[in-house]
Amino acid sequence: LQVRTAPLRSRSGELHGAVAVLRDVTEMRRLEQVRTEFVANVSHELRTPLTALKGFIETLLDGAVDDRATARRFLEIMRRETDRLVSLISDLLDLSRLESPRLEVRLETLNLSDLVDQSLELFRHRAGTRGVELASELPSPFWVEADESLLRQVLVNLIDNAVKYTPEGGRIWISGSREEGWAEFSVSDTGPGIPRKALDRIFERFYRVDKARSRAMGGTGLGLSIVRHAVERQGGRVWVESQLGEGSTFRVRLHAGPTSEVTRP
Ligand code: ADP
């Protein structure tokens, strides 16, 4: 609490009262702290791959460049680190776009079933090479009121995580249900699950349950924070349910749009 006081005096200088201004600065302090932490995190995340790149460049210049096999191996690593920087920056830009009040959100009635099929298609190959099954259990059509580009981003990020964290031979499925003006869909997997104490933190920027594992999978730690912003900008809500060692289910609730499925569009 910030307190400012000032005496009130008459013209002759006689004290006859005081003004006190009380301002609750807890929220301001909290926001300031979140901002500082964010900048520190971003700097750290940018510096790590850059430091690695610099190290490899110096070793190459010191002579490693003359050994073709070593040079090639280093260049592969450098490419991976560069890819990481590119995804990080692209996630940061997505996040800032989503946080901007100027972002135009255009809600329309969409068949979620089609968008899910198209999104699953993007991962079919990657999942297939690891024997992970991808399935949609949504009825078609399944109408939702949403912004197409934001909804695609939500689907891609959730499926991407499921594919990233689900071990060989696992299964990922998407199902849906509706009730009283809401349409809900979920992305479930047979991955490692999420510890209870991390359940409401994983939507925070840069929070990861297992940093090394996320990094190894090319994660930026921003995917779920992008998901949460994108869902909330569409007037919806997202949360996760998980059983450690069994899997996770991410649930997204959006406005259902018209309930009569035959009249659309
Ligand atoms: P990342 O780039 O690290 O995947 P996200 O913001 O997408 O960042 O996710 C944050 C963290 O939540 C991940 O690092 C991981 O620990 C956890 N997580 C996300 N999705 C899953 C999932 N399907 N199964 C298990 N853990 C998950």
Short mmCIF file of C-alpha atoms and ligand atoms in Angstrom, two decimals:
data_model
loop_
_atom_site.label_atom_id
_atom_site.label_comp_id
_atom_site.label_asym_id
_atom_site.label_seq_id
_atom_site.Cartn_x
_atom_site.Cartn_y
_atom_site.Cartn_z
CA LEU A 1 0.00 0.00 0.00
CA GLN A 2 1.40 3.37 -1.00
CA VAL A 3 0.51 6.21 1.40
CA ARG A 4 1.07 9.89 0.64
CA THR A 5 0.06 12.60 3.10
CA ALA A 6 0.08 16.38 2.98
CA PRO A 7 -0.85 18.89 5.67
CA LEU A 8 -3.60 21.43 5.02
CA ARG A 9 -2.82 24.87 6.40
CA SER A 10 -4.68 28.10 6.45
CA ARG A 11 -3.11 31.22 4.91
CA SER A 12 -1.56 32.15 8.21
CA GLY A 13 0.13 28.78 8.31
CA GLU A 14 -2.15 27.30 10.89
CA LEU A 15 -2.64 23.56 10.59
CA HIS A 16 -6.29 22.62 10.14
CA GLY A 17 -6.29 19.24 8.47
CA ALA A 18 -4.46 16.72 6.32
CA VAL A 19 -4.97 14.88 3.05
CA ALA A 20 -4.00 11.26 2.77
CA VAL A 21 -3.89 9.34 -0.51
CA LEU A 22 -3.83 5.59 -0.21
CA ARG A 23 -3.02 3.59 -3.31
CA ASP A 24 -2.96 -0.18 -3.56
CA VAL A 25 0.25 -0.88 -5.46
CA THR A 26 0.28 -4.63 -4.98
CA GLU A 27 -1.03 -5.24 -8.50
CA MET A 28 1.39 -2.69 -10.00
CA ARG A 29 4.31 -4.32 -8.21
CA ARG A 30 3.21 -7.75 -9.34
CA LEU A 31 2.95 -6.66 -12.98
CA GLU A 32 6.33 -4.97 -12.78
CA GLN A 33 7.83 -8.16 -11.38
CA VAL A 34 6.21 -10.31 -14.09
CA ARG A 35 7.63 -7.97 -16.73
CA THR A 36 11.14 -8.03 -15.26
CA GLU A 37 11.06 -11.80 -15.00
CA PHE A 38 9.88 -12.08 -18.59
CA VAL A 39 12.70 -9.92 -19.91
CA ALA A 40 15.22 -11.95 -17.88
CA ASN A 41 13.78 -15.21 -19.24
CA VAL A 42 13.79 -14.01 -22.84
CA SER A 43 17.39 -12.81 -22.52
CA HIS A 44 18.46 -16.11 -21.06
CA GLU A 45 16.64 -18.12 -23.73
CA LEU A 46 18.26 -16.04 -26.47
CA ARG A 47 21.70 -16.14 -24.96
CA THR A 48 21.90 -19.92 -24.55
CA PRO A 49 21.78 -20.81 -28.28
CA LEU A 50 23.88 -17.76 -29.18
CA THR A 51 26.62 -18.80 -26.76
CA ALA A 52 26.60 -22.28 -28.25
CA LEU A 53 26.80 -20.85 -31.78
CA LYS A 54 29.70 -18.60 -30.86
CA GLY A 55 31.57 -21.54 -29.33
CA PHE A 56 31.22 -23.66 -32.46
CA ILE A 57 32.17 -20.78 -34.77
CA GLU A 58 35.32 -20.15 -32.75
CA THR A 59 36.29 -23.81 -32.74
CA LEU A 60 35.77 -23.97 -36.49
CA LEU A 61 37.90 -20.87 -37.01
CA ASP A 62 40.60 -22.33 -34.76
CA GLY A 63 41.11 -25.14 -37.25
CA ALA A 64 38.20 -27.57 -36.93
CA VAL A 65 37.00 -26.30 -40.29
CA ASP A 66 39.79 -28.31 -41.97
CA ASP A 67 38.35 -31.59 -40.75
CA ARG A 68 35.33 -32.21 -42.96
CA ALA A 69 33.56 -34.66 -40.66
CA THR A 70 33.91 -32.43 -37.59
CA ALA A 71 32.93 -29.34 -39.54
CA ARG A 72 29.79 -31.05 -40.79
CA ARG A 73 28.84 -32.24 -37.30
CA PHE A 74 29.30 -28.74 -35.89
CA LEU A 75 27.27 -27.21 -38.70
CA GLU A 76 24.38 -29.61 -37.98
CA ILE A 77 24.38 -28.48 -34.35
CA MET A 78 24.58 -24.86 -35.43
CA ARG A 79 21.59 -25.36 -37.67
CA ARG A 80 19.63 -26.83 -34.77
CA GLU A 81 20.50 -23.92 -32.51
CA THR A 82 19.53 -21.46 -35.25
CA ASP A 83 16.19 -23.27 -35.67
CA ARG A 84 15.65 -22.89 -31.95
CA LEU A 85 16.25 -19.14 -32.13
CA VAL A 86 13.84 -18.83 -35.05
CA SER A 87 11.04 -20.72 -33.22
CA LEU A 88 11.63 -18.71 -30.07
CA ILE A 89 11.36 -15.41 -31.90
CA SER A 90 8.32 -16.53 -33.83
CA ASP A 91 6.61 -17.64 -30.58
CA LEU A 92 7.50 -14.31 -28.95
CA LEU A 93 5.95 -12.44 -31.88
CA ASP A 94 2.80 -14.59 -31.71
CA LEU A 95 2.52 -13.90 -28.02
CA SER A 96 2.90 -10.16 -28.36
CA ARG A 97 0.35 -10.13 -31.19
CA LEU A 98 -2.08 -12.05 -28.98
CA GLU A 99 -1.56 -9.64 -26.11
CA SER A 100 -2.07 -6.57 -28.27
CA PRO A 101 -5.44 -4.83 -27.88
CA ARG A 102 -5.23 -4.08 -31.61
CA LEU A 103 -5.49 -7.74 -32.59
CA GLU A 104 -8.63 -8.31 -34.61
CA VAL A 105 -10.53 -11.37 -33.48
CA ARG A 106 -13.16 -12.40 -36.00
CA LEU A 107 -15.56 -14.98 -34.61
CA GLU A 108 -17.47 -17.07 -37.14
CA THR A 109 -19.24 -20.39 -37.18
CA LEU A 110 -16.69 -23.06 -38.05
CA ASN A 111 -16.79 -26.81 -38.38
CA LEU A 112 -14.17 -27.84 -35.82
CA SER A 113 -14.13 -31.33 -37.24
CA ASP A 114 -12.58 -30.12 -40.53
CA LEU A 115 -9.98 -28.00 -38.74
CA VAL A 116 -9.02 -30.93 -36.50
CA ASP A 117 -8.62 -33.27 -39.48
CA GLN A 118 -6.42 -30.73 -41.26
CA SER A 119 -4.33 -30.12 -38.15
CA LEU A 120 -3.86 -33.84 -37.44
CA GLU A 121 -2.69 -34.26 -41.04
CA LEU A 122 0.27 -31.96 -40.33
CA PHE A 123 1.54 -34.39 -37.69
CA ARG A 124 0.61 -37.70 -39.33
CA HIS A 125 4.10 -38.36 -40.63
CA ARG A 126 5.98 -37.37 -37.49
CA ALA A 127 3.66 -39.41 -35.26
CA GLY A 128 3.77 -42.36 -37.68
CA THR A 129 7.56 -42.65 -37.54
CA ARG A 130 7.22 -43.18 -33.78
CA GLY A 131 4.23 -45.47 -33.93
CA VAL A 132 1.95 -42.91 -32.27
CA GLU A 133 -1.68 -43.13 -33.34
CA LEU A 134 -3.63 -39.92 -34.07
CA ALA A 135 -7.41 -39.97 -34.10
CA SER A 136 -10.35 -37.59 -34.18
CA GLU A 137 -13.48 -38.76 -32.39
CA LEU A 138 -15.41 -35.57 -33.20
CA PRO A 139 -18.74 -35.88 -34.96
CA SER A 140 -18.91 -33.91 -38.20
CA PRO A 141 -20.08 -31.22 -38.31
CA PHE A 142 -19.14 -29.90 -34.88
CA TRP A 143 -19.92 -26.18 -34.91
CA VAL A 144 -18.01 -23.66 -32.82
CA GLU A 145 -17.88 -19.85 -32.75
CA ALA A 146 -14.23 -19.10 -33.23
CA ASP A 147 -11.55 -17.19 -35.08
CA GLU A 148 -10.15 -19.56 -37.66
CA SER A 149 -6.53 -18.56 -37.42
CA LEU A 150 -6.51 -18.50 -33.61
CA LEU A 151 -8.29 -21.84 -33.44
CA ARG A 152 -5.78 -23.43 -35.82
CA GLN A 153 -2.96 -22.14 -33.64
CA VAL A 154 -4.57 -23.69 -30.54
CA LEU A 155 -5.02 -27.06 -32.26
CA VAL A 156 -1.52 -27.14 -33.71
CA ASN A 157 0.14 -26.24 -30.41
CA LEU A 158 -1.84 -28.80 -28.38
CA ILE A 159 -1.30 -31.59 -30.91
CA ASP A 160 2.37 -30.65 -31.23
CA ASN A 161 2.85 -31.00 -27.47
CA ALA A 162 0.96 -34.29 -27.39
CA VAL A 163 3.17 -35.67 -30.18
CA LYS A 164 6.32 -34.28 -28.53
CA TYR A 165 5.70 -35.81 -25.13
CA THR A 166 3.96 -39.08 -26.01
CA PRO A 167 6.37 -42.02 -26.14
CA GLU A 168 6.53 -44.63 -28.87
CA GLY A 169 3.41 -46.68 -29.41
CA GLY A 170 1.16 -44.14 -27.71
CA ARG A 171 -2.16 -42.69 -28.73
CA ILE A 172 -3.49 -39.15 -29.17
CA TRP A 173 -7.18 -38.48 -29.65
CA ILE A 174 -9.48 -35.50 -29.93
CA SER A 175 -13.06 -35.61 -28.75
CA GLY A 176 -15.84 -33.15 -28.11
CA SER A 177 -19.07 -32.51 -26.29
CA ARG A 178 -21.55 -29.64 -26.01
CA GLU A 179 -23.73 -28.18 -23.33
CA GLU A 180 -25.77 -25.02 -22.84
CA GLY A 181 -24.15 -22.71 -25.35
CA TRP A 182 -20.68 -24.16 -24.98
CA ALA A 183 -18.74 -26.49 -27.22
CA GLU A 184 -15.90 -28.31 -25.55
CA PHE A 185 -13.14 -30.29 -27.17
CA SER A 186 -10.18 -32.10 -25.70
CA VAL A 187 -6.78 -33.30 -26.82
CA SER A 188 -5.75 -36.40 -24.88
CA ASP A 189 -2.55 -38.38 -24.91
CA THR A 190 -0.94 -41.39 -23.30
CA GLY A 191 2.19 -39.38 -22.44
CA PRO A 192 4.03 -39.00 -19.11
CA GLY A 193 1.36 -36.81 -17.54
CA ILE A 194 1.93 -33.63 -15.54
CA PRO A 195 2.64 -33.46 -11.79
CA ARG A 196 -0.27 -32.02 -9.80
CA LYS A 197 1.67 -28.99 -8.57
CA ALA A 198 2.55 -28.01 -12.13
CA LEU A 199 -1.01 -28.25 -13.48
CA ASP A 200 -1.85 -24.56 -13.29
CA ARG A 201 1.67 -23.34 -13.92
CA ILE A 202 2.25 -24.92 -17.32
CA PHE A 203 0.28 -22.13 -19.02
CA GLU A 204 2.78 -19.56 -17.73
CA ARG A 205 5.39 -18.22 -20.12
CA PHE A 206 8.59 -20.31 -20.05
CA TYR A 207 7.35 -22.70 -17.37
CA ARG A 208 8.40 -26.28 -18.14
CA VAL A 209 8.11 -29.37 -15.98
CA ASP A 210 11.36 -30.76 -17.32
CA LYS A 211 13.56 -28.09 -18.89
CA ALA A 212 16.10 -30.43 -20.43
CA ARG A 213 13.43 -32.59 -21.99
CA SER A 214 11.52 -29.62 -23.40
CA ARG A 215 14.74 -28.21 -24.88
CA ALA A 216 15.69 -31.56 -26.38
CA MET A 217 12.30 -31.66 -28.09
CA GLY A 218 12.83 -28.17 -29.50
CA GLY A 219 10.32 -26.59 -27.11
CA THR A 220 10.34 -22.88 -26.33
CA GLY A 221 8.21 -22.99 -23.18
CA LEU A 222 5.75 -20.57 -24.82
CA GLY A 223 3.38 -22.94 -26.61
CA LEU A 224 0.77 -23.27 -23.86
CA SER A 225 0.91 -19.61 -23.01
CA ILE A 226 0.06 -18.91 -26.66
CA VAL A 227 -2.77 -21.46 -26.41
CA ARG A 228 -4.22 -19.79 -23.34
CA HIS A 229 -4.12 -16.31 -24.87
CA ALA A 230 -5.60 -17.53 -28.15
CA VAL A 231 -8.47 -19.32 -26.36
CA GLU A 232 -9.22 -16.40 -24.06
CA ARG A 233 -9.22 -13.91 -26.94
CA GLN A 234 -12.07 -15.99 -28.39
CA GLY A 235 -14.02 -15.80 -25.13
CA GLY A 236 -13.16 -19.36 -24.14
CA ARG A 237 -11.28 -21.19 -21.42
CA VAL A 238 -8.58 -23.85 -21.38
CA TRP A 239 -7.41 -26.18 -18.63
CA VAL A 240 -5.67 -29.49 -18.19
CA GLU A 241 -6.40 -32.72 -16.39
CA SER A 242 -3.67 -35.27 -15.94
CA GLN A 243 -2.71 -38.46 -14.21
CA LEU A 244 1.02 -38.83 -13.72
CA GLY A 245 2.31 -41.79 -15.70
CA GLU A 246 -0.94 -42.20 -17.62
CA GLY A 247 -1.43 -39.15 -19.79
CA SER A 248 -2.88 -35.69 -20.09
CA THR A 249 -6.10 -34.16 -21.39
CA PHE A 250 -6.21 -30.52 -22.44
CA ARG A 251 -9.77 -29.18 -22.54
CA VAL A 252 -10.89 -26.14 -24.47
CA ARG A 253 -14.31 -24.58 -24.04
CA LEU A 254 -15.59 -22.23 -26.76
CA HIS A 255 -18.92 -20.63 -27.59
CA ALA A 256 -21.01 -23.22 -29.35
CA GLY A 257 -22.66 -21.05 -31.91
CA PRO A 258 -26.07 -22.13 -33.20
CA THR A 259 -27.09 -25.42 -31.65
CA SER A 260 -29.25 -26.62 -34.49
CA GLU A 261 -26.67 -28.46 -36.53
CA VAL A 262 -28.87 -28.89 -39.60
CA THR A 263 -29.42 -25.17 -40.18
CA ARG A 264 -25.74 -24.41 -40.59
CA PRO A 265 -24.48 -22.82 -42.90
P1 ADP B 1 7.31 -26.47 -24.40
O1 ADP B 1 7.84 -25.73 -25.55
O2 ADP B 1 8.31 -26.70 -23.33
O3 ADP B 1 6.57 -27.70 -24.80
P2 ADP B 1 4.70 -25.45 -23.58
O4 ADP B 1 4.31 -24.09 -23.10
O5 ADP B 1 4.05 -25.94 -24.82
O6 ADP B 1 6.28 -25.42 -23.73
O7 ADP B 1 4.44 -26.48 -22.41
C1 ADP B 1 4.94 -26.19 -21.10
C2 ADP B 1 5.30 -27.47 -20.37
O8 ADP B 1 4.11 -28.23 -20.11
C3 ADP B 1 6.20 -28.42 -21.15
O9 ADP B 1 7.55 -28.09 -21.02
C4 ADP B 1 5.87 -29.76 -20.51
O10 ADP B 1 6.60 -29.88 -19.31
C5 ADP B 1 4.39 -29.62 -20.15
N1 ADP B 1 3.51 -30.25 -21.16
C6 ADP B 1 2.84 -29.62 -22.15
N2 ADP B 1 2.09 -30.49 -22.87
C7 ADP B 1 2.28 -31.70 -22.31
C8 ADP B 1 1.78 -33.02 -22.59
N3 ADP B 1 0.92 -33.25 -23.60
N4 ADP B 1 2.20 -34.04 -21.78
C9 ADP B 1 3.06 -33.81 -20.76
N5 ADP B 1 3.58 -32.59 -20.45
C10 ADP B 1 3.19 -31.55 -21.22
#
